[in-house]
PDB file of C-alpha atoms in Angstrom:
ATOM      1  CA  UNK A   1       0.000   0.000   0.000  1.00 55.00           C
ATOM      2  CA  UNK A   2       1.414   3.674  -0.232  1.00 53.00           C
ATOM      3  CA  UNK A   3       2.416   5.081   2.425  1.00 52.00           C
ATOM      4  CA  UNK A   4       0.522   8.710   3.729  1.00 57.00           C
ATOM      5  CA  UNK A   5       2.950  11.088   1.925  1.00 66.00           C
ATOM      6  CA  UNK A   6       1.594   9.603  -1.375  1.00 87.00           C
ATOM      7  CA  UNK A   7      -0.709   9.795  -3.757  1.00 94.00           C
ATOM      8  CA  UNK A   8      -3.746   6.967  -3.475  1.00 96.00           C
ATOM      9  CA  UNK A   9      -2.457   4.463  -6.505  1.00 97.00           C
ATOM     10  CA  UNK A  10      -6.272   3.749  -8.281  1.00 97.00           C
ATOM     11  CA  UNK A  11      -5.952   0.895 -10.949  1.00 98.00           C
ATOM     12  CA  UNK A  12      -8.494   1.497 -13.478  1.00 96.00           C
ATOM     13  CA  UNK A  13     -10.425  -1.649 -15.273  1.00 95.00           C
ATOM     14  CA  UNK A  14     -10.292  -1.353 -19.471  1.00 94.00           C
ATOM     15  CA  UNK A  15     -12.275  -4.103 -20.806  1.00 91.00           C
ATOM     16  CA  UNK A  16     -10.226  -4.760 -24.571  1.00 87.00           C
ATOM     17  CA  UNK A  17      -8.068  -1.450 -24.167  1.00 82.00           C
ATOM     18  CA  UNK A  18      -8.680   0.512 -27.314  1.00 76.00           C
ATOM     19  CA  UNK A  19     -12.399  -0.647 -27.710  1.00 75.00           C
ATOM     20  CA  UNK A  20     -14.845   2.250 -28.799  1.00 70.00           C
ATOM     21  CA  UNK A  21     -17.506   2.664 -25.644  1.00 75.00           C
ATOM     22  CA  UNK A  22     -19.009   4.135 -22.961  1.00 77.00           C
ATOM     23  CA  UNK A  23     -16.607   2.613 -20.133  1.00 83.00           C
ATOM     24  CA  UNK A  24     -13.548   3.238 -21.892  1.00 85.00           C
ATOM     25  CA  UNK A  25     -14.130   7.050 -22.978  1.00 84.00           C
ATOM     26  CA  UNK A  26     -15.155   7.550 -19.590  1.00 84.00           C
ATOM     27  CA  UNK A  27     -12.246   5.787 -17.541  1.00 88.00           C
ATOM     28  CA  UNK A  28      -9.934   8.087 -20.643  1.00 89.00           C
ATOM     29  CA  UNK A  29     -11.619  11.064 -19.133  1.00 88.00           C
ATOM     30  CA  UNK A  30     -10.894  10.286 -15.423  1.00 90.00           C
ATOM     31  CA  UNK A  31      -7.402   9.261 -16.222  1.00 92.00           C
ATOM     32  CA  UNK A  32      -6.306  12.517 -17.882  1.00 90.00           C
ATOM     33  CA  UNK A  33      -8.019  14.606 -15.948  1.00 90.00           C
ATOM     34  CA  UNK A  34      -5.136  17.065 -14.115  1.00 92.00           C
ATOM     35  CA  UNK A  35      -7.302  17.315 -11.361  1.00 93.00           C
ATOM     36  CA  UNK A  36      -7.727  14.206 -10.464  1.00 94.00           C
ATOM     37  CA  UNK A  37      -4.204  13.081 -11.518  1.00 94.00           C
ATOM     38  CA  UNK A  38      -2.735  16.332  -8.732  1.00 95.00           C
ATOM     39  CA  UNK A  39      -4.723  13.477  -6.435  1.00 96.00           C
ATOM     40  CA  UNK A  40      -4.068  10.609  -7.628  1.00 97.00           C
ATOM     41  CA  UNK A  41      -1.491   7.854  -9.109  1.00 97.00           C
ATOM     42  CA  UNK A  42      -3.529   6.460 -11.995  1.00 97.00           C
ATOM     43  CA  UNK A  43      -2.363   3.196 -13.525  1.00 97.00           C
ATOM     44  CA  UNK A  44      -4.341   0.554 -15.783  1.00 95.00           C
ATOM     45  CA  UNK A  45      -5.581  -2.682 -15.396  1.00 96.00           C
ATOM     46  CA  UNK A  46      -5.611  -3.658 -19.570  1.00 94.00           C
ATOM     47  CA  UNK A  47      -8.702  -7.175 -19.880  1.00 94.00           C
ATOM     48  CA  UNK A  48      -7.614  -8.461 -23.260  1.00 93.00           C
ATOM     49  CA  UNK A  49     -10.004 -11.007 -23.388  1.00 92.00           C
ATOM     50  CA  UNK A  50     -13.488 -11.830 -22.186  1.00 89.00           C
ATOM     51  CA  UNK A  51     -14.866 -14.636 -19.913  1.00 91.00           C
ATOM     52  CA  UNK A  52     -16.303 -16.326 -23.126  1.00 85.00           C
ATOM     53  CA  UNK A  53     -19.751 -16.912 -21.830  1.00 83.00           C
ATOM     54  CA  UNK A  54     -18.580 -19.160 -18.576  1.00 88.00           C
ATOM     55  CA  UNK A  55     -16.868 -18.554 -14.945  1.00 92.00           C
ATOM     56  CA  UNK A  56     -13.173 -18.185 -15.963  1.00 95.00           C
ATOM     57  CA  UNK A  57     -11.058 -19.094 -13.447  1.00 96.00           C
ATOM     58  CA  UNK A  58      -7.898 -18.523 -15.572  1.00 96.00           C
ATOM     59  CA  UNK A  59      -9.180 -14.774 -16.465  1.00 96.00           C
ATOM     60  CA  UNK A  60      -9.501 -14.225 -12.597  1.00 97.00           C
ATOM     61  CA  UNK A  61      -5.944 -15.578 -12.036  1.00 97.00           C
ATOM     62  CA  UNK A  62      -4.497 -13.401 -14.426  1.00 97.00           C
ATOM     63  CA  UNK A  63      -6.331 -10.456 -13.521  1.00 97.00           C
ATOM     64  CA  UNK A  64      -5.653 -11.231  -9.713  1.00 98.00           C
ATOM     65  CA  UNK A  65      -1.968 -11.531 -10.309  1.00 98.00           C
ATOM     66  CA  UNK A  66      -2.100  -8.461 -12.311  1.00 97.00           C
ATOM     67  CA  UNK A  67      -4.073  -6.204  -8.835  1.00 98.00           C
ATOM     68  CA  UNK A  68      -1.332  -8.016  -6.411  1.00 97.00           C
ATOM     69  CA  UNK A  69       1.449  -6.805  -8.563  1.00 97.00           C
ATOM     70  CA  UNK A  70       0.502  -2.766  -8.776  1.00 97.00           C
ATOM     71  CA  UNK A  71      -1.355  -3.497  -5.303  1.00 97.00           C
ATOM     72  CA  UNK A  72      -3.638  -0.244  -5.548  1.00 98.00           C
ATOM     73  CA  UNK A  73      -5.120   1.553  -2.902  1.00 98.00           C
ATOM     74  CA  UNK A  74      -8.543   1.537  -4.892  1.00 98.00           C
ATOM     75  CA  UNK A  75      -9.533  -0.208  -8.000  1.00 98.00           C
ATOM     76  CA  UNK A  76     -12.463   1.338 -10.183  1.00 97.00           C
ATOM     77  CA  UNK A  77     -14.134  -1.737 -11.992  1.00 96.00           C
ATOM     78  CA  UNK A  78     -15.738  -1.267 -15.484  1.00 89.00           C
ATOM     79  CA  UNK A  79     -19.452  -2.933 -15.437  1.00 87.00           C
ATOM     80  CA  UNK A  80     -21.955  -4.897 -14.093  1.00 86.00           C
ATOM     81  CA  UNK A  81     -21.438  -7.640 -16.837  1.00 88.00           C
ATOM     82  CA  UNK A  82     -19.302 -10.850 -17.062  1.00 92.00           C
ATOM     83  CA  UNK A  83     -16.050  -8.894 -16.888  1.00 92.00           C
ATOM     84  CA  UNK A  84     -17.219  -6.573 -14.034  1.00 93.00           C
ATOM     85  CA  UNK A  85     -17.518 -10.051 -12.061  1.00 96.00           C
ATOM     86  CA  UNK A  86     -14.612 -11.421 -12.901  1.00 97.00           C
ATOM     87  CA  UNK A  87     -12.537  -8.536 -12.065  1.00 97.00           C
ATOM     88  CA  UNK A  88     -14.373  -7.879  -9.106  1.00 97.00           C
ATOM     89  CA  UNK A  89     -13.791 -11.514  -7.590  1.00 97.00           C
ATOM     90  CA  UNK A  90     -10.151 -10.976  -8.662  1.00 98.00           C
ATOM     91  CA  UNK A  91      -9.491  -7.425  -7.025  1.00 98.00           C
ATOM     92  CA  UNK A  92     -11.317  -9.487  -3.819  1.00 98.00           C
ATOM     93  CA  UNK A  93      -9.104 -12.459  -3.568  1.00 98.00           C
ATOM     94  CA  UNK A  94      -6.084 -10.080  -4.032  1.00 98.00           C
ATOM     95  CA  UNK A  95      -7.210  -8.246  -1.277  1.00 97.00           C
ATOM     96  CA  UNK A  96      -7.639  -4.937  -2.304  1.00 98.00           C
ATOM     97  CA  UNK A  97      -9.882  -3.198   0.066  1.00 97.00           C
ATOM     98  CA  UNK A  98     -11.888  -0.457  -2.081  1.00 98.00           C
ATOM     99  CA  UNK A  99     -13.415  -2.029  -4.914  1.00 98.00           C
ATOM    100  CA  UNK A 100     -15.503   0.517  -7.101  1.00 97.00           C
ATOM    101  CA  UNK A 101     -17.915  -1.126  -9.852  1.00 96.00           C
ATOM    102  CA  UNK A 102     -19.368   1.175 -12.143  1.00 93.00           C
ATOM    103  CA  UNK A 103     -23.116   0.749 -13.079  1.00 91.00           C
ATOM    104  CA  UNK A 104     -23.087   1.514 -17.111  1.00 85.00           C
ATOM    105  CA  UNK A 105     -26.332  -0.911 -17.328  1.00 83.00           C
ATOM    106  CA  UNK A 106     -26.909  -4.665 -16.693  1.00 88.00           C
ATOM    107  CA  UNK A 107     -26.601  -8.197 -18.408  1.00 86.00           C
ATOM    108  CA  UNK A 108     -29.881  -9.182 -16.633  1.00 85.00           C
ATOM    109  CA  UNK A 109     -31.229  -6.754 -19.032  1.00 84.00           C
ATOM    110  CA  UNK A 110     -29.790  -7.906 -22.458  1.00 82.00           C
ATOM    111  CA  UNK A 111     -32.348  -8.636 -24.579  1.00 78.00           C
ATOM    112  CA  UNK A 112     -30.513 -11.060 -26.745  1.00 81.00           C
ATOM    113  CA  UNK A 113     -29.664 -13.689 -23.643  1.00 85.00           C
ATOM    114  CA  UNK A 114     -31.069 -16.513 -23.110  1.00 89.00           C
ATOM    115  CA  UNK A 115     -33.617 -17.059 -20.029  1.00 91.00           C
ATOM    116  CA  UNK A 116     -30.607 -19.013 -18.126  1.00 92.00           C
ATOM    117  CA  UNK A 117     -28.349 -16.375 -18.702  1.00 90.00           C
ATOM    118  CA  UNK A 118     -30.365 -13.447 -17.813  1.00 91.00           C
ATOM    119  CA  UNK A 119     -31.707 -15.460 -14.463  1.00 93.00           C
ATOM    120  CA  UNK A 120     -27.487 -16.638 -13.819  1.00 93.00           C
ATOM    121  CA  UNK A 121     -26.975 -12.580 -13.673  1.00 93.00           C
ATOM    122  CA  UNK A 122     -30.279 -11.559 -12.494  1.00 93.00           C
ATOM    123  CA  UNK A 123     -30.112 -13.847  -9.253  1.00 94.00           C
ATOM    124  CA  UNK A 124     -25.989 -14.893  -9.202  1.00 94.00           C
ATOM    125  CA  UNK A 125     -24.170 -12.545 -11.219  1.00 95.00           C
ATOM    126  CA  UNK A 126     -24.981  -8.687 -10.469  1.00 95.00           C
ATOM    127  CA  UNK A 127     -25.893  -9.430  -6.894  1.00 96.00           C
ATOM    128  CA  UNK A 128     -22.646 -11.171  -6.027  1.00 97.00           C
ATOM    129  CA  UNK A 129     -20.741  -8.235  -7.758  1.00 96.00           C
ATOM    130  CA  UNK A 130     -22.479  -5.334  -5.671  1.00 97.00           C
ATOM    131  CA  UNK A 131     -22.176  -7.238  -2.787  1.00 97.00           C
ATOM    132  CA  UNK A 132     -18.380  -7.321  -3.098  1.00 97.00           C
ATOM    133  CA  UNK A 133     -18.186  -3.722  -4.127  1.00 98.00           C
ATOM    134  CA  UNK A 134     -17.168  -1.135  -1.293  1.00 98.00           C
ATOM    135  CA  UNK A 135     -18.663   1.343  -3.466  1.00 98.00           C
ATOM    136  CA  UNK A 136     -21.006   1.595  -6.227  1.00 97.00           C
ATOM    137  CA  UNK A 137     -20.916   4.390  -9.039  1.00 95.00           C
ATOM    138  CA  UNK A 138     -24.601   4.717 -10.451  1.00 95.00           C
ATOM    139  CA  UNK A 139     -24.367   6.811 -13.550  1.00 91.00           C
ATOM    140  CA  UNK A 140     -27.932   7.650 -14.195  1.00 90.00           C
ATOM    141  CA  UNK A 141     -31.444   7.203 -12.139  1.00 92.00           C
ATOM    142  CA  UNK A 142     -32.169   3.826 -13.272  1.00 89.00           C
ATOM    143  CA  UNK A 143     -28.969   2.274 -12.293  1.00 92.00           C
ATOM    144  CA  UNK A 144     -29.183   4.469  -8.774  1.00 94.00           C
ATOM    145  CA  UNK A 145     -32.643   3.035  -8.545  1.00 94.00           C
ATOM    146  CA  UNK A 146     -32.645  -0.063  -9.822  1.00 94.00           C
ATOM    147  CA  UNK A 147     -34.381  -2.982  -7.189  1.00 94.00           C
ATOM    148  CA  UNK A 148     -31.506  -4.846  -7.309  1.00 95.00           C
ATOM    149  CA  UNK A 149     -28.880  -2.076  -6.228  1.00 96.00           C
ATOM    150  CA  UNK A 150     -31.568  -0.727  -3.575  1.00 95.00           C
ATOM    151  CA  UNK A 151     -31.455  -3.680  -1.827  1.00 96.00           C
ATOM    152  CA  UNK A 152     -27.990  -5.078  -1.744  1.00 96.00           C
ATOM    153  CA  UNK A 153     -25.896  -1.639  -2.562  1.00 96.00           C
ATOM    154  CA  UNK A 154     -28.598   1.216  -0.789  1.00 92.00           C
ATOM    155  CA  UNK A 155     -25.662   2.446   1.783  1.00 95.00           C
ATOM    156  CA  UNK A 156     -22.987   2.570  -0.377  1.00 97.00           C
ATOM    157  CA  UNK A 157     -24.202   3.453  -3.917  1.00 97.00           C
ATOM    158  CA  UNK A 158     -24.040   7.074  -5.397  1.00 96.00           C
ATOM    159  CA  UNK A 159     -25.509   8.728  -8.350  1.00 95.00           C
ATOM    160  CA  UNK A 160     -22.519  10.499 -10.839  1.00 92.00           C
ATOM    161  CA  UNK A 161     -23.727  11.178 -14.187  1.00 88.00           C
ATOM    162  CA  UNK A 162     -21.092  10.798 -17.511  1.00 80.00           C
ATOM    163  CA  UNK A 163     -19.372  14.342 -18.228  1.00 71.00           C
ATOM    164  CA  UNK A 164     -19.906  15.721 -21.596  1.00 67.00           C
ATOM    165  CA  UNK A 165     -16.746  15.757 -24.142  1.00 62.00           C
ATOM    166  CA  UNK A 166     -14.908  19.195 -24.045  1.00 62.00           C
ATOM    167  CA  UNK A 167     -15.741  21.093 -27.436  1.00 56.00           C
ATOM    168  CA  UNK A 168     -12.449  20.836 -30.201  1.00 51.00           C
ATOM    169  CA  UNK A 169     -14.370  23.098 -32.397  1.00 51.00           C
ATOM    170  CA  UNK A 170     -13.415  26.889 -31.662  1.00 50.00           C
ATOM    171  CA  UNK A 171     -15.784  28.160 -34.346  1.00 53.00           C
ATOM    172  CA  UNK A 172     -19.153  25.484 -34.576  1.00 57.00           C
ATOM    173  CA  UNK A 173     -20.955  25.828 -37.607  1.00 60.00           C
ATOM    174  CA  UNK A 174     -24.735  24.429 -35.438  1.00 60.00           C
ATOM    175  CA  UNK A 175     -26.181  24.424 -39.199  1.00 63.00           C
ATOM    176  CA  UNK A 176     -23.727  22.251 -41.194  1.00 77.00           C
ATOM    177  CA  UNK A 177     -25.432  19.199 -40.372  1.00 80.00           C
ATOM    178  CA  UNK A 178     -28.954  20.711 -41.683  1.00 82.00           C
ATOM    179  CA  UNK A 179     -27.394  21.688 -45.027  1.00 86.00           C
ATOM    180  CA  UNK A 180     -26.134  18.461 -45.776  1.00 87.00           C
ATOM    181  CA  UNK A 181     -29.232  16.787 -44.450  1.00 87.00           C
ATOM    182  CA  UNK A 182     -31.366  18.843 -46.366  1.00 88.00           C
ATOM    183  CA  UNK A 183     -32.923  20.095 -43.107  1.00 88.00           C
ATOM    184  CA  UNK A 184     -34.274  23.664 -42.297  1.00 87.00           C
ATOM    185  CA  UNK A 185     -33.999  25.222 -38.941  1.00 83.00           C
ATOM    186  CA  UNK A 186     -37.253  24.505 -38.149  1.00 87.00           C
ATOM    187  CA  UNK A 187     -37.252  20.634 -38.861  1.00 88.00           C
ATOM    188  CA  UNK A 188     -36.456  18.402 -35.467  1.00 85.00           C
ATOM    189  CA  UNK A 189     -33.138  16.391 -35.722  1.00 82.00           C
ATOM    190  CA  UNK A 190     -32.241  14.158 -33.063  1.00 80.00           C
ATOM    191  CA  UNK A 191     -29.472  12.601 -32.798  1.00 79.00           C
ATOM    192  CA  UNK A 192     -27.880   8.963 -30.595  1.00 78.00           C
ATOM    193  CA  UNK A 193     -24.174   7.939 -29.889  1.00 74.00           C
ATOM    194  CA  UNK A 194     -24.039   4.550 -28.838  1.00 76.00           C
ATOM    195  CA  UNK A 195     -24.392   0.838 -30.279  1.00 74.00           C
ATOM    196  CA  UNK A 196     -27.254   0.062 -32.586  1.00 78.00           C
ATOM    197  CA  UNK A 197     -28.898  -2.161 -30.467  1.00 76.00           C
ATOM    198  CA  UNK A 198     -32.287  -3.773 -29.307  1.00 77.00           C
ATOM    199  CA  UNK A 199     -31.451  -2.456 -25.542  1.00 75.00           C
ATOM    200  CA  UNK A 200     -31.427   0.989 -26.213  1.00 79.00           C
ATOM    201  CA  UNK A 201     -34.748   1.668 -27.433  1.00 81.00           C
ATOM    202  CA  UNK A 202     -34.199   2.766 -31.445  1.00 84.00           C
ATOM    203  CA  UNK A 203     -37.741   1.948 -31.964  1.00 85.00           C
ATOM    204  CA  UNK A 204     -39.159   4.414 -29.666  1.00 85.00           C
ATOM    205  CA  UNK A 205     -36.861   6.891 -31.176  1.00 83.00           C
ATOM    206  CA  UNK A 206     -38.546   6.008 -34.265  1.00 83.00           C
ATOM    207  CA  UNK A 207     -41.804   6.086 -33.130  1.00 86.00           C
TER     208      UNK A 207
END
């Protein structure tokens, strides 16, 4: 562990390091932020590979081997999801005693699972990762309020929403888009950054 004249070492969880997503663009954020790094000794905990759809004890080995050799003071886990669990049993059995998971949504809710699956992390899974976590970063209302955080995570789960990307444009042109759309000013555009899939409600966009 460090010692008190320095900085708390946090080991931050990438899930395929280089991966376009949510989890990674936000860890990005948090690691190059010169605030937090005057607090803080960021280094990274790089998940090359998944589970693969089963309990992986050689992924938690690796992963566990990986915590015990930076030994952090805090490790910030990506996700509620296979790798969330994995790392989150590994970061436990190395004995690293504040273990952040960060709610970015749930496999219970994954539409394109089968009913085993979604029961495994429904009633195994999820629960048995928030019940190791010493800390549990909700980033929206749903996650915060979800049944299953309420009752396993209520005293030690927080609400942080996802900071906007800083602006590279010094001179936006707002009405670009509508020219090349073909849109006028008064026609609605709305627009989505994330995976095209089931989960995230494209339909009701469309509707």
């Amino acid at each position: 562990m460090n010692t008190s004249n320095k900085k708390p070492k946090v080991m931050m969880h990438y899930v395929i390091p280089g991966a376009l997503g949510g989890p990674n663009i936000l860890y990005d954020r948090i690691v190059n932020s010169e605030l937090l790094n005057s607090k803080y000794d960021f280094v990274k905990l790089n998940q090359d590979r998944v589970a693969g759809g089963r309990l992986n004890v050689s992924l938690i080995i690796e992963l566990r081997s990986m915590i015990k050799k930076e030994d952090p003071d805090i490790i910030h886990i990506s996700g509620m999801q296979s790798a969330g669990f994995h790392c989150m049993l590994a970061a436990f059995l190395a004995g690293c005693q504040n273990r952040i998971i960060t709610t970015h949504g749930f496999s219970g809710d994954d539409l394109s699972i089968s009913n085993t699956k979604r029961l495994a992390f429904n009633y195994l899974v999820e629960p048995l990762t928030l019940l190791l976590a010493t800390k549990v970063h909700c980033i929206s209302e749903y996650t915060l309020n979800k049944k299953m955080v309420k009752r396993l995570a209520k005293d030690k789960s927080v609400r942080i929403y996802n900071l906007s990307p800083r602006s590279v444009m010094s001179n936006p042109q707002t009405n670009s888009i509508r020219t090349e759309l073909g849109l006028c000013e008064k026609d609605v555009l709305f627009t989505s950054i994330s995976r095209i899939v089931e989960d995230k409600g494209y339909e009701y966009l469309a509707e």
